[in-house]
PDB file of C-alpha atoms and ligand atoms in Angstrom:
ATOM      1  CA  UNK A  62      69.004 113.402 101.203  1.00  0.00           C
ATOM      2  CA  UNK A  63      69.251 112.587  96.910  1.00  0.00           C
ATOM      3  CA  UNK A  64      68.552 109.592  95.206  1.00  0.00           C
ATOM      4  CA  UNK A  65      72.195 108.507  92.957  1.00  0.00           C
ATOM      5  CA  UNK A  66      72.610 106.448  90.288  1.00  0.00           C
ATOM      6  CA  UNK A  67      76.533 105.457  89.163  1.00  0.00           C
ATOM      7  CA  UNK A  68      79.176 102.837  88.461  1.00  0.00           C
ATOM      8  CA  UNK A  69      81.294 101.640  91.543  1.00  0.00           C
ATOM      9  CA  UNK A  70      84.537 100.103  92.422  1.00  0.00           C
ATOM     10  CA  UNK A  71      84.369  98.298  96.013  1.00  0.00           C
ATOM     11  CA  UNK A  72      87.594  99.539  97.865  1.00  0.00           C
ATOM     12  CA  UNK A  73      86.650  98.467 101.211  1.00  0.00           C
ATOM     13  CA  UNK A  74      84.215  96.539 103.237  1.00  0.00           C
ATOM     14  CA  UNK A  75      84.164  96.156 107.255  1.00  0.00           C
ATOM     15  CA  UNK A  76      81.018  94.133 108.790  1.00  0.00           C
ATOM     16  CA  UNK A  77      78.556  96.406 110.926  1.00  0.00           C
ATOM     17  CA  UNK A  78      76.046  95.396 113.485  1.00  0.00           C
ATOM     18  CA  UNK A  79      74.325  92.085 113.190  1.00  0.00           C
ATOM     19  CA  UNK A  80      73.719  92.045 109.954  1.00  0.00           C
ATOM     20  CA  UNK A  81      75.105  95.319 108.184  1.00  0.00           C
ATOM     21  CA  UNK A  82      78.069  96.454 106.143  1.00  0.00           C
ATOM     22  CA  UNK A  83      79.637  99.649 105.953  1.00  0.00           C
ATOM     23  CA  UNK A  84      81.895 100.144 102.395  1.00  0.00           C
ATOM     24  CA  UNK A  85      84.053 102.512 101.125  1.00  0.00           C
ATOM     25  CA  UNK A  86      83.084 102.942  96.934  1.00  0.00           C
ATOM     26  CA  UNK A  87      85.484 104.404  94.607  1.00  0.00           C
ATOM     27  CA  UNK A  88      82.606 105.631  91.740  1.00  0.00           C
ATOM     28  CA  UNK A  89      82.553 107.015  88.773  1.00  0.00           C
ATOM     29  CA  UNK A  90      80.758 109.504  89.231  1.00  0.00           C
ATOM     30  CA  UNK A  91      81.130 111.011  92.684  1.00  0.00           C
ATOM     31  CA  UNK A  92      84.794 109.750  93.765  1.00  0.00           C
ATOM     32  CA  UNK A  93      85.056 108.479  97.017  1.00  0.00           C
ATOM     33  CA  UNK A  94      81.442 107.569  98.735  1.00  0.00           C
ATOM     34  CA  UNK A  95      81.188 106.088 102.249  1.00  0.00           C
ATOM     35  CA  UNK A  96      77.618 104.113 102.950  1.00  0.00           C
ATOM     36  CA  UNK A  97      76.184 101.870 104.979  1.00  0.00           C
ATOM     37  CA  UNK A  98      74.449  98.513 103.446  1.00  0.00           C
ATOM     38  CA  UNK A  99      71.689  98.043 105.579  1.00  0.00           C
ATOM     39  CA  UNK A 100      71.069  93.875 105.970  1.00  0.00           C
ATOM     40  CA  UNK A 101      73.596  92.753 103.105  1.00  0.00           C
ATOM     41  CA  UNK A 102      74.908  89.871 105.444  1.00  0.00           C
ATOM     42  CA  UNK A 103      71.382  88.488 105.320  1.00  0.00           C
ATOM     43  CA  UNK A 104      70.418  85.637 103.215  1.00  0.00           C
ATOM     44  CA  UNK A 105      68.034  87.983 101.214  1.00  0.00           C
ATOM     45  CA  UNK A 106      69.587  90.914 100.579  1.00  0.00           C
ATOM     46  CA  UNK A 107      68.989  93.961  98.205  1.00  0.00           C
ATOM     47  CA  UNK A 108      72.515  93.466  96.911  1.00  0.00           C
ATOM     48  CA  UNK A 109      72.424  90.635  96.315  1.00  0.00           C
ATOM     49  CA  UNK A 110      76.199  89.061  95.754  1.00  0.00           C
ATOM     50  CA  UNK A 111      77.893  92.173  94.701  1.00  0.00           C
ATOM     51  CA  UNK A 112      79.281  93.744  97.417  1.00  0.00           C
ATOM     52  CA  UNK A 113      82.911  91.313  97.608  1.00  0.00           C
ATOM     53  CA  UNK A 114      85.930  93.331  97.720  1.00  0.00           C
ATOM     54  CA  UNK A 115      87.222  94.388  94.312  1.00  0.00           C
ATOM     55  CA  UNK A 116      83.787  94.408  92.464  1.00  0.00           C
ATOM     56  CA  UNK A 117      82.998  96.694  89.693  1.00  0.00           C
ATOM     57  CA  UNK A 118      78.710  97.176  90.169  1.00  0.00           C
ATOM     58  CA  UNK A 119      75.825  99.438  89.469  1.00  0.00           C
ATOM     59  CA  UNK A 120      75.521 101.272  93.075  1.00  0.00           C
ATOM     60  CA  UNK A 121      72.027 102.945  94.067  1.00  0.00           C
ATOM     61  CA  UNK A 122      72.455 105.120  97.167  1.00  0.00           C
ATOM     62  CA  UNK A 123      70.780 108.030  98.873  1.00  0.00           C
ATOM     63  CA  UNK A 124      73.230 111.158  99.852  1.00  0.00           C
ATOM     64  CA  UNK A 125      73.010 112.519 103.026  1.00  0.00           C
ATOM     65  CA  UNK A 126      73.624 116.094 103.687  1.00  0.00           C
ATOM     66  CA  UNK A 127      74.830 115.915 106.974  1.00  0.00           C
ATOM     67  CA  UNK A 128      78.154 113.507 108.364  1.00  0.00           C
ATOM     68  CA  UNK A 129      75.822 110.555 108.663  1.00  0.00           C
ATOM     69  CA  UNK A 130      76.862 107.662 106.549  1.00  0.00           C
ATOM     70  CA  UNK A 131      75.497 107.158 102.582  1.00  0.00           C
ATOM     71  CA  UNK A 132      72.787 104.831 102.614  1.00  0.00           C
ATOM     72  CA  UNK A 133      73.526 102.290 100.016  1.00  0.00           C
ATOM     73  CA  UNK A 134      70.267 100.629  98.710  1.00  0.00           C
ATOM     74  CA  UNK A 135      70.645  98.675  95.817  1.00  0.00           C
ATOM     75  CA  UNK A 136      73.251  96.768  93.757  1.00  0.00           C
ATOM     76  CA  UNK A 137      74.061  94.914  90.462  1.00  0.00           C
ATOM     77  CA  UNK A 138      77.522  93.248  89.832  1.00  0.00           C
ATOM     78  CA  UNK A 139      78.576  94.968  86.087  1.00  0.00           C
ATOM     79  CA  UNK A 140      81.749  92.451  86.917  1.00  0.00           C
ATOM     80  CA  UNK A 141      83.158  90.571  89.738  1.00  0.00           C
ATOM     81  CA  UNK A 142      86.942  89.981  90.180  1.00  0.00           C
ATOM     82  CA  UNK A 143      87.323  86.297  90.777  1.00  0.00           C
ATOM     83  CA  UNK A 144      91.429  85.700  89.553  1.00  0.00           C
ATOM     84  CA  UNK A 145      92.037  82.406  87.522  1.00  0.00           C
ATOM     85  CA  UNK A 146      93.577  80.301  89.904  1.00  0.00           C
ATOM     86  CA  UNK A 147      96.834  80.581  91.580  1.00  0.00           C
ATOM     87  CA  UNK A 148      96.944  84.193  90.136  1.00  0.00           C
ATOM     88  CA  UNK A 149      97.737  85.288  93.607  1.00  0.00           C
ATOM     89  CA  UNK A 150     100.004  88.281  92.369  1.00  0.00           C
ATOM     90  CA  UNK A 151      96.802  89.532  90.622  1.00  0.00           C
ATOM     91  CA  UNK A 152      94.884  89.504  93.506  1.00  0.00           C
ATOM     92  CA  UNK A 153      97.265  91.484  95.733  1.00  0.00           C
ATOM     93  CA  UNK A 154      98.044  93.618  92.728  1.00  0.00           C
ATOM     94  CA  UNK A 155      94.503  94.459  92.611  1.00  0.00           C
ATOM     95  CA  UNK A 156      94.178  95.214  96.505  1.00  0.00           C
ATOM     96  CA  UNK A 157      97.210  97.131  96.298  1.00  0.00           C
ATOM     97  CA  UNK A 158      95.131  99.189  93.160  1.00  0.00           C
ATOM     98  CA  UNK A 159      91.963  99.616  96.024  1.00  0.00           C
ATOM     99  CA  UNK A 160      93.920 100.741  98.651  1.00  0.00           C
ATOM    100  CA  UNK A 161      95.786 103.640  96.525  1.00  0.00           C
ATOM    101  CA  UNK A 162      92.164 104.593  96.018  1.00  0.00           C
ATOM    102  CA  UNK A 163      91.308 104.705  99.041  1.00  0.00           C
ATOM    103  CA  UNK A 164      94.327 106.836 100.280  1.00  0.00           C
ATOM    104  CA  UNK A 165      94.984 108.813  98.175  1.00  0.00           C
ATOM    105  CA  UNK A 166      90.581 110.503  96.850  1.00  0.00           C
ATOM    106  CA  UNK A 167      89.162 112.495  98.591  1.00  0.00           C
ATOM    107  CA  UNK A 168      85.151 111.806  98.970  1.00  0.00           C
ATOM    108  CA  UNK A 169      82.816 113.458  96.211  1.00  0.00           C
ATOM    109  CA  UNK A 170      86.082 114.592  94.297  1.00  0.00           C
ATOM    110  CA  UNK A 171      85.398 112.621  90.815  1.00  0.00           C
ATOM    111  CA  UNK A 172      87.932 111.492  88.681  1.00  0.00           C
ATOM    112  CA  UNK A 173      85.956 110.086  86.034  1.00  0.00           C
ATOM    113  CA  UNK A 174      89.250 109.021  83.732  1.00  0.00           C
ATOM    114  CA  UNK A 175      90.855 107.644  86.576  1.00  0.00           C
ATOM    115  CA  UNK A 176      87.627 105.436  87.834  1.00  0.00           C
ATOM    116  CA  UNK A 177      88.049 104.403  83.758  1.00  0.00           C
ATOM    117  CA  UNK A 178      91.959 102.842  84.346  1.00  0.00           C
ATOM    118  CA  UNK A 179      90.903 101.464  88.003  1.00  0.00           C
ATOM    119  CA  UNK A 180      88.323  99.347  86.479  1.00  0.00           C
ATOM    120  CA  UNK A 181      90.293  98.469  83.428  1.00  0.00           C
ATOM    121  CA  UNK A 182      93.576  97.614  85.661  1.00  0.00           C
ATOM    122  CA  UNK A 183      91.176  95.203  87.633  1.00  0.00           C
ATOM    123  CA  UNK A 184      89.085  93.454  84.770  1.00  0.00           C
ATOM    124  CA  UNK A 185      92.939  92.838  83.404  1.00  0.00           C
ATOM    125  CA  UNK A 186      94.515  91.840  86.443  1.00  0.00           C
ATOM    126  CA  UNK A 187      92.174  88.837  86.932  1.00  0.00           C
ATOM    127  CA  UNK A 188      92.578  87.647  83.783  1.00  0.00           C
ATOM    128  CA  UNK A 189      96.091  88.414  82.107  1.00  0.00           C
ATOM    129  CA  UNK A 190      99.752  88.690  83.033  1.00  0.00           C
ATOM    130  CA  UNK A 191     102.422  91.843  83.270  1.00  0.00           C
ATOM    131  CA  UNK A 192     101.074  92.874  86.987  1.00  0.00           C
ATOM    132  CA  UNK A 193     104.312  95.112  87.134  1.00  0.00           C
ATOM    133  CA  UNK A 194     103.537  97.209  84.106  1.00  0.00           C
ATOM    134  CA  UNK A 195      99.770  97.193  84.691  1.00  0.00           C
ATOM    135  CA  UNK A 196     100.534  98.233  88.763  1.00  0.00           C
ATOM    136  CA  UNK A 197     103.084 101.427  86.932  1.00  0.00           C
ATOM    137  CA  UNK A 198     100.870 102.520  84.990  1.00  0.00           C
ATOM    138  CA  UNK A 199      97.865 103.078  87.338  1.00  0.00           C
ATOM    139  CA  UNK A 200     100.147 104.369  89.795  1.00  0.00           C
ATOM    140  CA  UNK A 201     101.474 106.729  87.022  1.00  0.00           C
ATOM    141  CA  UNK A 202      97.963 107.548  86.307  1.00  0.00           C
ATOM    142  CA  UNK A 203      97.071 108.408  89.917  1.00  0.00           C
ATOM    143  CA  UNK A 204      99.999 110.975  90.110  1.00  0.00           C
ATOM    144  CA  UNK A 205      99.052 112.394  87.152  1.00  0.00           C
ATOM    145  CA  UNK A 206      95.070 112.430  87.821  1.00  0.00           C
ATOM    146  CA  UNK A 207      96.063 113.897  91.730  1.00  0.00           C
ATOM    147  CA  UNK A 208      98.399 116.310  89.652  1.00  0.00           C
ATOM    148  CA  UNK A 209     101.571 115.135  90.842  1.00  0.00           C
ATOM    149  CA  UNK A 210     103.619 113.507  88.197  1.00  0.00           C
ATOM    150  CA  UNK A 211     106.891 114.742  88.344  1.00  0.00           C
ATOM    151  CA  UNK A 212     108.709 116.557  86.208  1.00  0.00           C
ATOM    152  CA  UNK A 213     111.511 114.292  84.349  1.00  0.00           C
ATOM    153  CA  UNK A 214     112.667 116.445  81.660  1.00  0.00           C
ATOM    154  CA  UNK A 215     112.951 119.702  83.327  1.00  0.00           C
ATOM    155  CA  UNK A 216     115.031 120.412  86.438  1.00  0.00           C
ATOM    156  CA  UNK A 217     112.089 120.636  89.453  1.00  0.00           C
ATOM    157  CA  UNK A 218     113.601 123.848  90.964  1.00  0.00           C
ATOM    158  CA  UNK A 219     114.649 126.473  87.940  1.00  0.00           C
ATOM    159  CA  UNK A 220     112.953 124.994  85.278  1.00  0.00           C
ATOM    160  CA  UNK A 221     116.060 124.446  83.499  1.00  0.00           C
ATOM    161  CA  UNK A 222     115.467 122.246  80.540  1.00  0.00           C
ATOM    162  CA  UNK A 223     117.534 118.852  80.874  1.00  0.00           C
ATOM    163  CA  UNK A 224     118.485 117.042  77.847  1.00  0.00           C
ATOM    164  CA  UNK A 225     118.872 114.017  77.840  1.00  0.00           C
ATOM    165  CA  UNK A 226     122.084 113.152  76.983  1.00  0.00           C
ATOM    166  CA  UNK A 227     122.837 115.279  79.407  1.00  0.00           C
ATOM    167  CA  UNK A 228     121.342 113.692  82.315  1.00  0.00           C
ATOM    168  CA  UNK A 229     122.119 109.670  80.871  1.00  0.00           C
ATOM    169  CA  UNK A 230     126.379 111.369  80.961  1.00  0.00           C
ATOM    170  CA  UNK A 231     125.702 112.092  84.760  1.00  0.00           C
ATOM    171  CA  UNK A 232     128.252 109.593  85.809  1.00  0.00           C
ATOM    172  CA  UNK A 233     126.488 109.103  89.060  1.00  0.00           C
ATOM    173  CA  UNK A 234     122.879 108.493  87.557  1.00  0.00           C
ATOM    174  CA  UNK A 235     119.675 111.575  87.801  1.00  0.00           C
ATOM    175  CA  UNK A 236     119.263 112.741  90.908  1.00  0.00           C
ATOM    176  CA  UNK A 237     115.538 113.363  92.108  1.00  0.00           C
ATOM    177  CA  UNK A 238     114.322 115.986  94.754  1.00  0.00           C
ATOM    178  CA  UNK A 239     110.628 114.223  96.163  1.00  0.00           C
ATOM    179  CA  UNK A 240     109.713 117.222  97.978  1.00  0.00           C
ATOM    180  CA  UNK A 241     110.054 119.938  94.518  1.00  0.00           C
ATOM    181  CA  UNK A 242     108.843 116.783  92.806  1.00  0.00           C
ATOM    182  CA  UNK A 243     111.179 115.820  89.638  1.00  0.00           C
ATOM    183  CA  UNK A 244     114.615 115.752  88.496  1.00  0.00           C
ATOM    184  CA  UNK A 245     117.213 118.654  89.598  1.00  0.00           C
ATOM    185  CA  UNK A 246     120.047 119.818  88.023  1.00  0.00           C
ATOM    186  CA  UNK A 247     123.337 119.611  88.889  1.00  0.00           C
ATOM    187  CA  UNK A 248     123.988 123.428  89.815  1.00  0.00           C
ATOM    188  CA  UNK A 249     120.666 123.516  91.743  1.00  0.00           C
ATOM    189  CA  UNK A 250     121.558 120.107  93.676  1.00  0.00           C
ATOM    190  CA  UNK A 251     125.399 121.403  94.451  1.00  0.00           C
ATOM    191  CA  UNK A 252     123.703 125.234  95.856  1.00  0.00           C
ATOM    192  CA  UNK A 253     120.532 124.835  97.153  1.00  0.00           C
ATOM    193  CA  UNK A 254     119.348 123.096  99.967  1.00  0.00           C
ATOM    194  CA  UNK A 255     117.805 120.271  99.112  1.00  0.00           C
ATOM    195  CA  UNK A 256     116.058 117.883 101.877  1.00  0.00           C
ATOM    196  CA  UNK A 257     114.104 115.097  99.394  1.00  0.00           C
ATOM    197  CA  UNK A 258     117.072 114.430  97.702  1.00  0.00           C
ATOM    198  CA  UNK A 259     117.224 110.697  96.200  1.00  0.00           C
ATOM    199  CA  UNK A 260     119.329 108.993  93.493  1.00  0.00           C
ATOM    200  CA  UNK A 261     117.501 107.658  90.090  1.00  0.00           C
ATOM    201  CA  UNK A 262     118.634 106.240  87.206  1.00  0.00           C
ATOM    202  CA  UNK A 263     117.393 107.517  83.142  1.00  0.00           C
ATOM    203  CA  UNK A 264     116.314 103.653  83.095  1.00  0.00           C
ATOM    204  CA  UNK A 265     114.086 104.273  86.093  1.00  0.00           C
ATOM    205  CA  UNK A 266     112.767 107.848  84.913  1.00  0.00           C
ATOM    206  CA  UNK A 267     111.989 106.084  81.021  1.00  0.00           C
ATOM    207  CA  UNK A 268     109.272 103.593  82.996  1.00  0.00           C
ATOM    208  CA  UNK A 269     107.932 106.639  84.578  1.00  0.00           C
ATOM    209  CA  UNK A 270     107.717 107.883  81.637  1.00  0.00           C
ATOM    210  CA  UNK A 271     106.014 104.699  79.687  1.00  0.00           C
ATOM    211  CA  UNK A 272     103.987 103.685  82.517  1.00  0.00           C
ATOM    212  CA  UNK A 273     101.773 107.194  81.866  1.00  0.00           C
ATOM    213  CA  UNK A 274     102.118 106.613  78.291  1.00  0.00           C
ATOM    214  CA  UNK A 275     100.919 103.196  78.684  1.00  0.00           C
ATOM    215  CA  UNK A 276      97.752 104.254  81.232  1.00  0.00           C
ATOM    216  CA  UNK A 277      96.448 106.927  78.279  1.00  0.00           C
ATOM    217  CA  UNK A 278      96.663 104.205  76.123  1.00  0.00           C
ATOM    218  CA  UNK A 279      94.467 101.994  78.545  1.00  0.00           C
ATOM    219  CA  UNK A 280      92.005 105.183  78.916  1.00  0.00           C
ATOM    220  CA  UNK A 281      91.674 105.039  75.213  1.00  0.00           C
ATOM    221  CA  UNK A 282      91.270 101.441  74.917  1.00  0.00           C
ATOM    222  CA  UNK A 283      88.622 101.414  77.703  1.00  0.00           C
ATOM    223  CA  UNK A 284      86.434 104.190  76.318  1.00  0.00           C
ATOM    224  CA  UNK A 285      86.847 102.930  73.037  1.00  0.00           C
ATOM    225  CA  UNK A 286      85.574  99.041  74.074  1.00  0.00           C
ATOM    226  CA  UNK A 287      82.328 100.663  76.165  1.00  0.00           C
ATOM    227  CA  UNK A 288      81.288 102.369  72.832  1.00  0.00           C
ATOM    228  CA  UNK A 289      81.689  99.652  71.416  1.00  0.00           C
ATOM    229  CA  UNK A 290      79.570  97.120  73.964  1.00  0.00           C
ATOM    230  CA  UNK A 291      76.813  99.920  73.794  1.00  0.00           C
ATOM    231  CA  UNK A 292      76.726  99.944  69.638  1.00  0.00           C
ATOM    232  CA  UNK A 293      76.603  96.364  69.849  1.00  0.00           C
ATOM    233  CA  UNK A 294      73.371  96.413  72.834  1.00  0.00           C
ATOM    234  CA  UNK A 295      71.950  98.430  70.994  1.00  0.00           C
ATOM    235  CA  UNK A 296      72.401  96.421  67.592  1.00  0.00           C
ATOM    236  CA  UNK A 297      71.088  93.677  69.346  1.00  0.00           C
ATOM    237  CA  UNK A 298      67.830  95.583  70.325  1.00  0.00           C
ATOM    238  CA  UNK A 299      67.531  96.320  66.795  1.00  0.00           C
ATOM    239  CA  UNK A 300      67.921  93.683  64.494  1.00  0.00           C
ATOM    240  CA  UNK A 301      67.655  90.971  66.558  1.00  0.00           C
ATOM    241  CA  UNK A 302      71.477  89.160  65.916  1.00  0.00           C
ATOM    242  CA  UNK A 303      71.458  86.020  67.142  1.00  0.00           C
ATOM    243  CA  UNK A 304      72.947  85.782  70.588  1.00  0.00           C
ATOM    244  CA  UNK A 305      75.957  83.428  69.607  1.00  0.00           C
ATOM    245  CA  UNK A 306      77.035  85.809  67.242  1.00  0.00           C
ATOM    246  CA  UNK A 307      76.514  88.827  69.821  1.00  0.00           C
ATOM    247  CA  UNK A 308      78.900  87.115  72.318  1.00  0.00           C
ATOM    248  CA  UNK A 309      80.990  86.179  69.652  1.00  0.00           C
ATOM    249  CA  UNK A 310      81.508  90.119  69.024  1.00  0.00           C
ATOM    250  CA  UNK A 311      81.988  90.928  72.553  1.00  0.00           C
ATOM    251  CA  UNK A 312      84.640  88.726  72.802  1.00  0.00           C
ATOM    252  CA  UNK A 313      86.377  89.885  69.949  1.00  0.00           C
ATOM    253  CA  UNK A 314      86.097  93.194  71.371  1.00  0.00           C
ATOM    254  CA  UNK A 315      87.624  92.306  74.472  1.00  0.00           C
ATOM    255  CA  UNK A 316      90.349  90.416  72.542  1.00  0.00           C
ATOM    256  CA  UNK A 317      91.046  93.593  70.785  1.00  0.00           C
ATOM    257  CA  UNK A 318      91.480  96.118  73.991  1.00  0.00           C
ATOM    258  CA  UNK A 319      93.790  93.227  75.633  1.00  0.00           C
ATOM    259  CA  UNK A 320      95.852  93.086  73.006  1.00  0.00           C
ATOM    260  CA  UNK A 321      96.108  97.121  72.513  1.00  0.00           C
ATOM    261  CA  UNK A 322      96.584  97.644  76.483  1.00  0.00           C
ATOM    262  CA  UNK A 323      99.344  94.838  75.875  1.00  0.00           C
ATOM    263  CA  UNK A 324     101.061  96.348  73.346  1.00  0.00           C
ATOM    264  CA  UNK A 325     101.289  99.782  75.487  1.00  0.00           C
ATOM    265  CA  UNK A 326     102.402  97.962  78.154  1.00  0.00           C
ATOM    266  CA  UNK A 327     105.227  96.513  76.337  1.00  0.00           C
ATOM    267  CA  UNK A 328     108.105  99.273  77.065  1.00  0.00           C
ATOM    268  CA  UNK A 329     107.544  98.210  80.840  1.00  0.00           C
ATOM    269  CA  UNK A 330     107.933  94.407  80.066  1.00  0.00           C
ATOM    270  CA  UNK A 331     110.707  94.730  77.758  1.00  0.00           C
ATOM    271  CA  UNK A 332     112.390  97.386  80.220  1.00  0.00           C
ATOM    272  CA  UNK A 333     115.849  95.274  82.456  1.00  0.00           C
ATOM    273  CA  UNK A 334     115.186  94.014  85.706  1.00  0.00           C
ATOM    274  CA  UNK A 335     117.388  96.945  87.451  1.00  0.00           C
ATOM    275  CA  UNK A 336     115.499  99.281  85.414  1.00  0.00           C
ATOM    276  CA  UNK A 337     111.979  98.091  87.233  1.00  0.00           C
ATOM    277  CA  UNK A 338     113.782  98.402  90.831  1.00  0.00           C
ATOM    278  CA  UNK A 339     115.141 101.955  90.425  1.00  0.00           C
ATOM    279  CA  UNK A 340     111.117 102.668  88.853  1.00  0.00           C
ATOM    280  CA  UNK A 341     110.075 100.997  92.097  1.00  0.00           C
ATOM    281  CA  UNK A 342     112.744 102.420  94.491  1.00  0.00           C
ATOM    282  CA  UNK A 343     111.580 105.918  92.965  1.00  0.00           C
ATOM    283  CA  UNK A 344     108.063 105.452  92.720  1.00  0.00           C
ATOM    284  CA  UNK A 345     107.121 104.280  96.364  1.00  0.00           C
ATOM    285  CA  UNK A 346     108.302 106.875  98.212  1.00  0.00           C
ATOM    286  CA  UNK A 347     107.093 109.422  96.322  1.00  0.00           C
ATOM    287  CA  UNK A 348     103.772 108.477  95.899  1.00  0.00           C
ATOM    288  CA  UNK A 349     104.002 107.301  99.772  1.00  0.00           C
ATOM    289  CA  UNK A 350     104.215 111.289 100.238  1.00  0.00           C
ATOM    290  CA  UNK A 351     100.568 111.541  98.854  1.00  0.00           C
ATOM    291  CA  UNK A 352      99.216 108.650 101.605  1.00  0.00           C
ATOM    292  CA  UNK A 353      98.310 109.359 105.368  1.00  0.00           C
ATOM    293  CA  UNK A 354      99.694 106.446 106.021  1.00  0.00           C
ATOM    294  CA  UNK A 355     101.636 103.414 104.139  1.00  0.00           C
ATOM    295  CA  UNK A 356      99.389 100.679 102.359  1.00  0.00           C
ATOM    296  CA  UNK A 357      99.376  97.343 103.981  1.00  0.00           C
ATOM    297  CA  UNK A 358      98.632  95.773 101.189  1.00  0.00           C
ATOM    298  CA  UNK A 359     101.705  97.303 100.156  1.00  0.00           C
ATOM    299  CA  UNK A 360     103.733  94.326 101.779  1.00  0.00           C
ATOM    300  CA  UNK A 361     102.511  92.191  99.302  1.00  0.00           C
ATOM    301  CA  UNK A 362     103.159  93.772  96.973  1.00  0.00           C
ATOM    302  CA  UNK A 363     106.949  92.862  96.016  1.00  0.00           C
ATOM    303  CA  UNK A 364     105.459  89.379  96.045  1.00  0.00           C
ATOM    304  CA  UNK A 365     103.162  90.842  93.373  1.00  0.00           C
ATOM    305  CA  UNK A 366     105.622  92.375  90.796  1.00  0.00           C
ATOM    306  CA  UNK A 367     108.065  89.758  91.083  1.00  0.00           C
ATOM    307  CA  UNK A 368     108.910  89.084  87.268  1.00  0.00           C
ATOM    308  CA  UNK A 369     110.258  85.477  86.595  1.00  0.00           C
ATOM    309  CA  UNK A 370     113.265  87.738  84.777  1.00  0.00           C
ATOM    310  CA  UNK A 371     114.332  89.399  88.158  1.00  0.00           C
ATOM    311  CA  UNK A 372     115.998  86.245  89.137  1.00  0.00           C
ATOM    312  CA  UNK A 373     118.732  87.157  86.426  1.00  0.00           C
ATOM    313  CA  UNK A 374     119.416  90.499  88.519  1.00  0.00           C
ATOM    314  CA  UNK A 375     122.980  91.015  89.410  1.00  0.00           C
ATOM    315  CA  UNK A 376     124.436  92.550  92.072  1.00  0.00           C
ATOM    316  CA  UNK A 377     125.735  95.841  89.679  1.00  0.00           C
ATOM    317  CA  UNK A 378     122.404  97.153  89.176  1.00  0.00           C
ATOM    318  CA  UNK A 379     122.217 100.947  89.177  1.00  0.00           C
ATOM    319  CA  UNK A 380     120.565 101.341  92.575  1.00  0.00           C
ATOM    320  CA  UNK A 381     123.174  99.398  94.164  1.00  0.00           C
ATOM    321  CA  UNK A 382     126.104 101.035  92.791  1.00  0.00           C
ATOM    322  CA  UNK A 383     124.400 104.217  94.003  1.00  0.00           C
ATOM    323  CA  UNK A 384     123.471 103.035  97.334  1.00  0.00           C
ATOM    324  CA  UNK A 385     127.223 101.955  97.702  1.00  0.00           C
ATOM    325  CA  UNK A 386     128.432 105.014  96.252  1.00  0.00           C
ATOM    326  CA  UNK A 387     126.571 107.141  98.729  1.00  0.00           C
ATOM    327  CA  UNK A 388     127.237 105.076 101.968  1.00  0.00           C
TER     328      UNK A 388
HETATM  329 ZN1   ZN B 477     118.225 123.567  88.168  1.00  0.00          ZN
END
């Protein structure tokens, strides 16, 4: 047994016995951890009110060597997840995000970069818009850090480079092999047995690529913001900066991070409703292959991802054309 300290996101919480909770946490330092929080439902407890779902916390726990659950000993709130009133979309997207973390990651396999992206995304989801773009950036980050980001510019079967022009000019869109993990060339498509073949579009693939770039930017921005916060804390200690001045600096740093994130997400925001639909039609079945079951929160996801401009979506969207062609 050893005592550990870490940054953690509360991913799942189940009541246990009369006054305790069994928690699933995605931690920065250890990956997924399951632990017992004894007495967490009592009025006075060592966790205060920090164990709410989607909260970001500073956690101490005793790691058990056996199959037994780890024992959580103390937790302090770093950030509560409390979306603005009526921001149900941010809330549902947050549930989906942590359920993906729970389903797709293994116990004690740390992925610190993914933790940082998840933490920054949850923080943004409760305060800002662009829900669908943030979810897409997180999904592509998850695929990247699982080592499963698909090929979009070379045939996943034979490795042949597919020039973008050639892809774009294909009359019936682009073919994607879920098993092989990427686009396939016309030669492989016609000569090989490909059971996981699905149609997609160049618009869907471009959103896959741009969402991945956005997730990299979100990571960079989050790390820069963390460094600045540490520097500000040091300055406050050393120079006795006025509390109000310090608050102003923190707010400015957060605004700057939000603005940089939103620049990175702009490509998704500017995409057509049909391209966004094509992205989802591709990424959902592809991601499902790495999950033991369908996320329960997926039922609400469609609602969370709805954008006002989606009403303009028309019947001749490429996915529907493709459906007709295949029927
Ligand atoms: Zn090929």
